[in-house]
Amino acid sequence: MDEVEVVVAHRERVTLRVGDVFLKVDADRARIDVEVEAMALAPVPTPEILWRKPPVLAIAAVPGTALGRLGESSTASPAAWAAAGAAIRQLHDAPSPPRPGRAGRSVDALTAELDGECEWLVTHGVLPADLVTRNRQVAEAALRPFPSVFTHGDLQIAHVFAVGDEITGIIDWSEAGRGDALYDLATLTLGHPEHLGDVVDGYGTDVDLDVMRAWWSLRSLLGVRWLIEHGFDPSAPGCEVDVLNSQM
């Protein structure tokens, strides 16, 4: 009998693996709706949906291994990273879903959220004030108008799978929707700047690297409190706090 593996577990959602099947239990049923819709529209490899009974979604495992994990060295080849960039470009060039995604928050909404998180980080002594201030300054470059494209919205390297140099699947589409293309590219390369050139080469067009770095700061500043409150450690080597320190 296959064992049950807990892949992710926190107050909002739980993902279990049983053999070659993943069971996703989400407290917000709307996120499952978004995920199912996005996987049907995305022109890139996605998991097969086996069945759905809210709040549970069952999907098949995709072949291959993830490009890596935040805080760990990636064993994927430069060609695999470039292939990821090419897949993202294919996604961004596709017709957009009707709704905005995580990457599509307005500049006003992002600014307000960022200012609130920066204040909380300093007031509660979570991070040094100079570190927060510097990264808030860097993040400013991401707070600008952008053309909306089809974005994944949570394109961590752990969500992109490859066999050799070929991308075989992109998982976890619950934050998908219309948004900023550079948010996806920055999320994929967060903590792995050594592969930024590979991704951009595969993406096939010039990108604003200052905005990419701004998204690294912005995403990390917004993520620290959530990670702490959900039992994760943003100060682990190579993770969000290290990303913020690298911007100093």
Coordinates of N, CA, C and O in Angstrom, one line a residue, residues 136-244:
R136 N 12.7 48.3 0.6 CA 11.5 49.1 0.2 C 11.9 50.0 -0.9 O 11.1 50.2 -1.8
Q137 N 13.1 50.6 -0.9 CA 13.5 51.5 -1.9 C 13.7 50.7 -3.2 O 13.3 51.2 -4.3
V138 N 14.4 49.5 -3.1 CA 14.6 48.7 -4.3 C 13.2 48.3 -4.9 O 13.0 48.3 -6.2
A139 N 12.3 48.0 -4.1 CA 11.0 47.5 -4.5 C 10.2 48.5 -5.3 O 9.3 48.2 -6.1
E140 N 10.5 49.8 -5.1 CA 9.8 50.8 -5.8 C 9.7 50.7 -7.3 O 8.7 51.0 -7.9
A141 N 10.8 50.1 -7.9 CA 10.8 50.0 -9.3 C 9.7 49.0 -9.8 O 9.4 49.1 -11.0
A142 N 9.2 48.1 -9.0 CA 8.2 47.2 -9.4 C 6.8 47.8 -9.4 O 5.8 47.3 -10.0
L143 N 6.7 49.0 -8.7 CA 5.4 49.6 -8.5 C 5.1 50.6 -9.7 O 5.3 51.8 -9.6
R144 N 4.8 50.0 -10.8 CA 4.6 50.8 -12.0 C 3.5 50.2 -12.9 O 3.2 49.0 -12.7
P145 N 2.9 50.9 -13.8 CA 1.9 50.3 -14.7 C 2.6 49.2 -15.5 O 3.8 49.2 -15.8
F146 N 1.8 48.1 -15.9 CA 2.4 47.0 -16.6 C 1.3 46.4 -17.5 O 0.1 46.5 -17.2
P147 N 1.7 45.9 -18.7 CA 0.7 45.2 -19.5 C 0.3 43.9 -18.9 O 1.2 43.1 -18.4
S148 N -0.9 43.6 -18.9 CA -1.4 42.3 -18.2 C -1.2 41.1 -19.2 O -1.6 41.3 -20.4
V149 N -0.7 40.1 -18.7 CA -0.6 38.8 -19.5 C -1.1 37.7 -18.7 O -1.4 37.8 -17.5
F150 N -1.1 36.5 -19.3 CA -1.5 35.3 -18.6 C -0.3 34.9 -17.6 O 0.7 34.4 -18.1
T151 N -0.5 35.0 -16.3 CA 0.6 34.7 -15.4 C 0.2 33.5 -14.5 O -1.0 33.3 -14.2
H152 N 1.2 32.8 -14.1 CA 1.0 31.7 -13.1 C 0.7 32.2 -11.7 O -0.1 31.7 -11.0
G153 N 1.5 33.2 -11.3 CA 1.2 33.9 -10.0 C 1.9 33.3 -8.8 O 2.0 34.0 -7.8
D154 N 2.5 32.1 -8.9 CA 3.2 31.5 -7.8 C 4.3 30.6 -8.4 O 4.4 29.4 -8.0
L155 N 5.1 31.1 -9.3 CA 6.0 30.3 -10.1 C 7.3 30.0 -9.4 O 8.4 30.3 -10.0
Q156 N 7.2 29.4 -8.2 CA 8.4 29.0 -7.5 C 9.1 27.8 -8.3 O 8.4 27.1 -9.0
I157 N 10.4 27.7 -8.1 CA 11.1 26.6 -8.9 C 10.6 25.3 -8.5 O 10.7 24.3 -9.3
A158 N 10.1 25.1 -7.3 CA 9.5 23.8 -6.9 C 8.3 23.5 -7.6 O 7.8 22.3 -7.6
H159 N 7.7 24.4 -8.4 CA 6.5 24.2 -9.1 C 6.7 23.9 -10.6 O 5.8 23.7 -11.4
V160 N 8.0 23.9 -11.0 CA 8.4 23.6 -12.4 C 9.2 22.3 -12.5 O 10.2 22.2 -11.9
F161 N 8.7 21.4 -13.3 CA 9.3 20.0 -13.4 C 9.9 19.8 -14.7 O 9.4 20.3 -15.8
A162 N 11.0 19.1 -14.7 CA 11.7 18.8 -16.0 C 12.3 17.3 -15.9 O 12.5 16.8 -14.9
V163 N 12.4 16.8 -17.1 CA 13.2 15.6 -17.4 C 14.3 15.9 -18.3 O 14.0 16.4 -19.5
G164 N 15.5 15.9 -17.8 CA 16.6 16.4 -18.6 C 16.5 17.8 -18.9 O 16.3 18.6 -17.9
D165 N 16.5 18.2 -20.1 CA 16.4 19.6 -20.5 C 15.0 20.0 -20.9 O 14.8 21.1 -21.4
E166 N 14.0 19.1 -20.7 CA 12.6 19.4 -21.2 C 11.7 19.6 -20.0 O 11.7 18.9 -19.0
I167 N 10.9 20.7 -20.1 CA 9.9 21.0 -19.1 C 8.7 20.0 -19.2 O 8.1 19.9 -20.3
T168 N 8.4 19.3 -18.2 CA 7.3 18.2 -18.3 C 6.1 18.6 -17.5 O 5.0 18.0 -17.7
G169 N 6.1 19.7 -16.7 CA 4.9 20.1 -16.0 C 5.1 21.3 -15.1 O 6.2 21.5 -14.6
I170 N 4.1 22.1 -15.1 CA 4.1 23.2 -14.1 C 2.8 23.0 -13.3 O 1.7 22.9 -13.8
I171 N 3.0 23.1 -11.9 CA 1.9 22.7 -11.0 C 1.5 24.0 -10.2 O 2.1 25.0 -10.3
D172 N 0.4 23.8 -9.4 CA 0.0 24.8 -8.4 C -0.4 26.1 -9.1 O 0.3 27.1 -9.0
W173 N -1.6 26.1 -9.7 CA -2.1 27.3 -10.5 C -3.1 28.1 -9.8 O -3.9 28.9 -10.4
S174 N -3.2 28.0 -8.5 CA -4.3 28.6 -7.7 C -4.2 30.1 -7.7 O -5.2 30.8 -7.3
E175 N -3.0 30.7 -8.0 CA -2.9 32.2 -8.0 C -2.8 32.7 -9.4 O -2.5 33.9 -9.7
A176 N -3.2 31.9 -10.4 CA -3.1 32.3 -11.8 C -4.1 33.4 -12.2 O -5.1 33.6 -11.5
G177 N -3.8 34.1 -13.3 CA -4.7 35.1 -13.8 C -3.9 36.2 -14.5 O -2.7 36.0 -14.8
R178 N -4.6 37.3 -14.9 CA -3.9 38.4 -15.6 C -2.9 39.1 -14.6 O -3.3 39.3 -13.4
G179 N -1.7 39.4 -15.1 CA -0.8 40.1 -14.2 C 0.5 40.5 -14.9 O 0.6 40.5 -16.2
D180 N 1.5 40.8 -14.1 CA 2.8 41.3 -14.6 C 3.7 40.2 -14.9 O 4.0 39.3 -14.1
A181 N 4.1 40.1 -16.2 CA 5.0 39.0 -16.6 C 6.3 38.9 -15.8 O 6.8 37.8 -15.5
L182 N 6.8 40.1 -15.4 CA 8.1 40.1 -14.6 C 7.9 39.5 -13.2 O 8.9 39.0 -12.6
Y183 N 6.7 39.5 -12.7 CA 6.5 38.9 -11.4 C 6.7 37.4 -11.5 O 7.4 36.8 -10.6
D184 N 6.3 36.7 -12.6 CA 6.5 35.3 -12.8 C 8.0 35.0 -12.9 O 8.6 34.1 -12.3
L185 N 8.7 35.8 -13.7 CA 10.1 35.6 -13.9 C 10.9 35.8 -12.7 O 11.9 35.1 -12.4
A186 N 10.5 36.8 -11.9 CA 11.2 37.1 -10.6 C 11.0 36.0 -9.6 O 11.9 35.6 -8.9
T187 N 9.8 35.5 -9.6 CA 9.4 34.4 -8.6 C 10.3 33.1 -8.9 O 10.8 32.5 -8.0
L188 N 10.4 32.8 -10.2 CA 11.1 31.6 -10.6 C 12.6 31.7 -10.2 O 13.2 30.7 -9.8
T189 N 13.2 32.9 -10.3 CA 14.6 33.1 -10.1 C 14.9 33.6 -8.7 O 16.1 33.8 -8.4
L190 N 13.9 33.8 -7.8 CA 14.1 34.2 -6.5 C 15.1 33.3 -5.7 O 14.9 32.1 -5.7
G191 N 16.2 33.8 -5.2 CA 17.2 33.0 -4.5 C 18.1 32.3 -5.4 O 19.0 31.6 -5.0
H192 N 17.9 32.4 -6.8 CA 18.8 31.7 -7.7 C 19.2 32.7 -8.8 O 18.9 32.4 -10.0
P193 N 19.8 33.8 -8.5 CA 20.2 34.8 -9.5 C 21.2 34.3 -10.5 O 21.3 34.8 -11.6
E194 N 21.9 33.2 -10.1 CA 22.9 32.6 -11.1 C 22.2 32.0 -12.3 O 22.9 31.8 -13.3
H195 N 20.9 31.8 -12.2 CA 20.2 31.2 -13.4 C 19.3 32.3 -14.1 O 18.6 31.9 -15.0
L196 N 19.4 33.5 -13.7 CA 18.6 34.6 -14.3 C 18.9 34.7 -15.8 O 18.0 34.8 -16.6
G197 N 20.2 34.6 -16.2 CA 20.6 34.7 -17.6 C 20.0 33.6 -18.4 O 19.6 33.8 -19.5
D198 N 20.0 32.4 -17.8 CA 19.5 31.2 -18.6 C 18.0 31.4 -18.8 O 17.5 31.2 -19.9
V199 N 17.2 31.9 -17.8 CA 15.8 32.1 -17.9 C 15.5 33.1 -19.0 O 14.6 33.0 -19.8
V200 N 16.2 34.3 -18.9 CA 16.0 35.4 -19.8 C 16.3 34.9 -21.2 O 15.6 35.3 -22.2
D201 N 17.4 34.1 -21.4 CA 17.8 33.6 -22.7 C 16.6 32.8 -23.3 O 16.3 32.9 -24.5
G202 N 16.1 31.9 -22.5 CA 15.0 31.1 -22.9 C 13.7 31.9 -23.2 O 12.9 31.6 -24.1
Y203 N 13.5 32.9 -22.4 CA 12.3 33.8 -22.5 C 12.3 34.5 -23.9 O 11.3 34.7 -24.5
G204 N 13.5 34.8 -24.3 CA 13.6 35.3 -25.7 C 13.4 36.7 -26.0 O 13.2 37.1 -27.2
T205 N 13.3 37.6 -25.0 CA 13.1 39.0 -25.2 C 13.8 39.7 -24.0 O 14.0 39.2 -23.0
D206 N 14.1 41.0 -24.3 CA 14.7 41.8 -23.2 C 13.7 42.0 -22.0 O 12.5 42.2 -22.3
V207 N 14.3 41.9 -20.8 CA 13.5 42.2 -19.7 C 14.2 43.3 -18.8 O 15.4 43.4 -18.9
D208 N 13.5 44.0 -18.0 CA 14.0 45.0 -17.2 C 14.6 44.4 -15.9 O 13.8 44.0 -15.0
L209 N 15.9 44.2 -15.8 CA 16.5 43.5 -14.7 C 16.3 44.3 -13.4 O 16.2 43.7 -12.3
D210 N 16.2 45.6 -13.5 CA 15.9 46.4 -12.2 C 14.6 46.1 -11.7 O 14.4 46.0 -10.5
V211 N 13.6 45.9 -12.5 CA 12.3 45.5 -12.1 C 12.3 44.1 -11.5 O 11.6 43.8 -10.5
M212 N 13.0 43.2 -12.2 CA 13.1 41.9 -11.6 C 13.7 41.9 -10.2 O 13.1 41.2 -9.3
R213 N 14.7 42.6 -10.0 CA 15.3 42.7 -8.7 C 14.4 43.4 -7.7 O 14.3 43.0 -6.5
A214 N 13.6 44.3 -8.2 CA 12.6 45.0 -7.3 C 11.6 44.0 -6.9 O 11.1 44.0 -5.7
W215 N 11.1 43.1 -7.8 CA 10.2 42.1 -7.4 C 10.8 41.1 -6.4 O 10.1 40.6 -5.5
W216 N 12.1 40.8 -6.5 CA 12.7 39.9 -5.5 C 12.6 40.6 -4.1 O 12.2 39.9 -3.1
S217 N 12.8 41.9 -4.0 CA 12.7 42.6 -2.7 C 11.2 42.6 -2.3 O 10.9 42.3 -1.1
L218 N 10.3 43.0 -3.2 CA 8.9 43.2 -2.9 C 8.3 41.8 -2.4 O 7.6 41.8 -1.4
R219 N 8.5 40.8 -3.2 CA 8.0 39.5 -2.8 C 8.5 39.0 -1.5 O 7.7 38.5 -0.6
S220 N 9.8 39.2 -1.2 CA 10.4 38.8 0.1 C 9.8 39.6 1.2 O 9.5 39.0 2.3
L221 N 9.7 40.9 1.1 CA 9.1 41.7 2.1 C 7.7 41.4 2.5 O 7.3 41.3 3.6
L222 N 6.9 41.1 1.4 CA 5.5 40.7 1.6 C 5.4 39.3 2.2 O 4.4 38.9 2.8
G223 N 6.4 38.4 2.0 CA 6.3 37.0 2.4 C 6.7 36.7 3.8 O 6.3 35.7 4.4
V224 N 7.6 37.5 4.4 CA 8.2 37.1 5.7 C 7.2 36.9 6.8 O 7.2 35.8 7.4
R225 N 6.2 37.8 7.0 CA 5.2 37.6 8.1 C 4.4 36.4 7.8 O 4.1 35.5 8.7
W226 N 3.9 36.2 6.5 CA 3.1 35.0 6.2 C 3.8 33.7 6.5 O 3.3 32.8 7.1
L227 N 5.1 33.7 6.1 CA 5.9 32.5 6.3 C 6.0 32.1 7.8 O 5.8 31.0 8.3
I228 N 6.3 33.2 8.6 CA 6.4 33.0 10.1 C 5.1 32.5 10.7 O 5.1 31.5 11.5
E229 N 4.0 33.1 10.3 CA 2.7 32.8 10.9 C 2.2 31.4 10.4 O 1.3 30.9 11.1
H230 N 2.8 30.9 9.3 CA 2.3 29.6 8.9 C 3.4 28.5 9.1 O 3.3 27.4 8.5
G231 N 4.3 28.8 10.0 CA 5.3 27.7 10.4 C 6.5 27.5 9.6 O 7.2 26.5 9.7
F232 N 6.8 28.5 8.7 CA 8.0 28.4 7.8 C 9.0 29.3 8.3 O 8.8 30.2 9.1
D233 N 10.3 29.1 7.9 CA 11.4 29.9 8.4 C 12.0 30.8 7.2 O 12.8 30.2 6.4
P234 N 11.6 32.0 7.1 CA 12.2 32.9 6.0 C 13.6 33.2 6.2 O 14.3 33.7 5.3
S235 N 14.2 32.9 7.4 CA 15.6 33.2 7.6 C 16.5 32.0 7.4 O 17.7 32.1 7.6
A236 N 15.9 30.9 6.9 CA 16.7 29.7 6.5 C 17.7 30.1 5.4 O 17.4 31.0 4.6
P237 N 18.9 29.5 5.4 CA 19.9 29.8 4.4 C 19.3 29.8 3.0 O 18.6 28.9 2.6
G238 N 19.6 30.9 2.2 CA 19.1 31.0 0.8 C 17.7 31.5 0.6 O 17.3 31.6 -0.5
C239 N 17.0 31.7 1.7 CA 15.6 32.0 1.6 C 15.3 33.5 1.7 O 16.3 34.3 1.5
E240 N 14.1 34.0 2.0 CA 13.7 35.4 1.8 C 14.6 36.4 2.5 O 15.0 37.4 1.9
V241 N 15.0 36.1 3.7 CA 15.9 37.1 4.4 C 17.2 37.2 3.8 O 17.8 38.3 3.7
D242 N 17.8 36.1 3.3 CA 19.0 36.2 2.6 C 18.9 36.9 1.3 O 19.8 37.7 0.8
V243 N 17.7 36.8 0.6 CA 17.4 37.6 -0.6 C 17.4 39.0 -0.3 O 18.0 39.9 -1.0
L244 N 16.8 39.4 0.8 CA 16.8 40.8 1.2 C 18.2 41.3 1.5 O 18.6 42.4 1.1

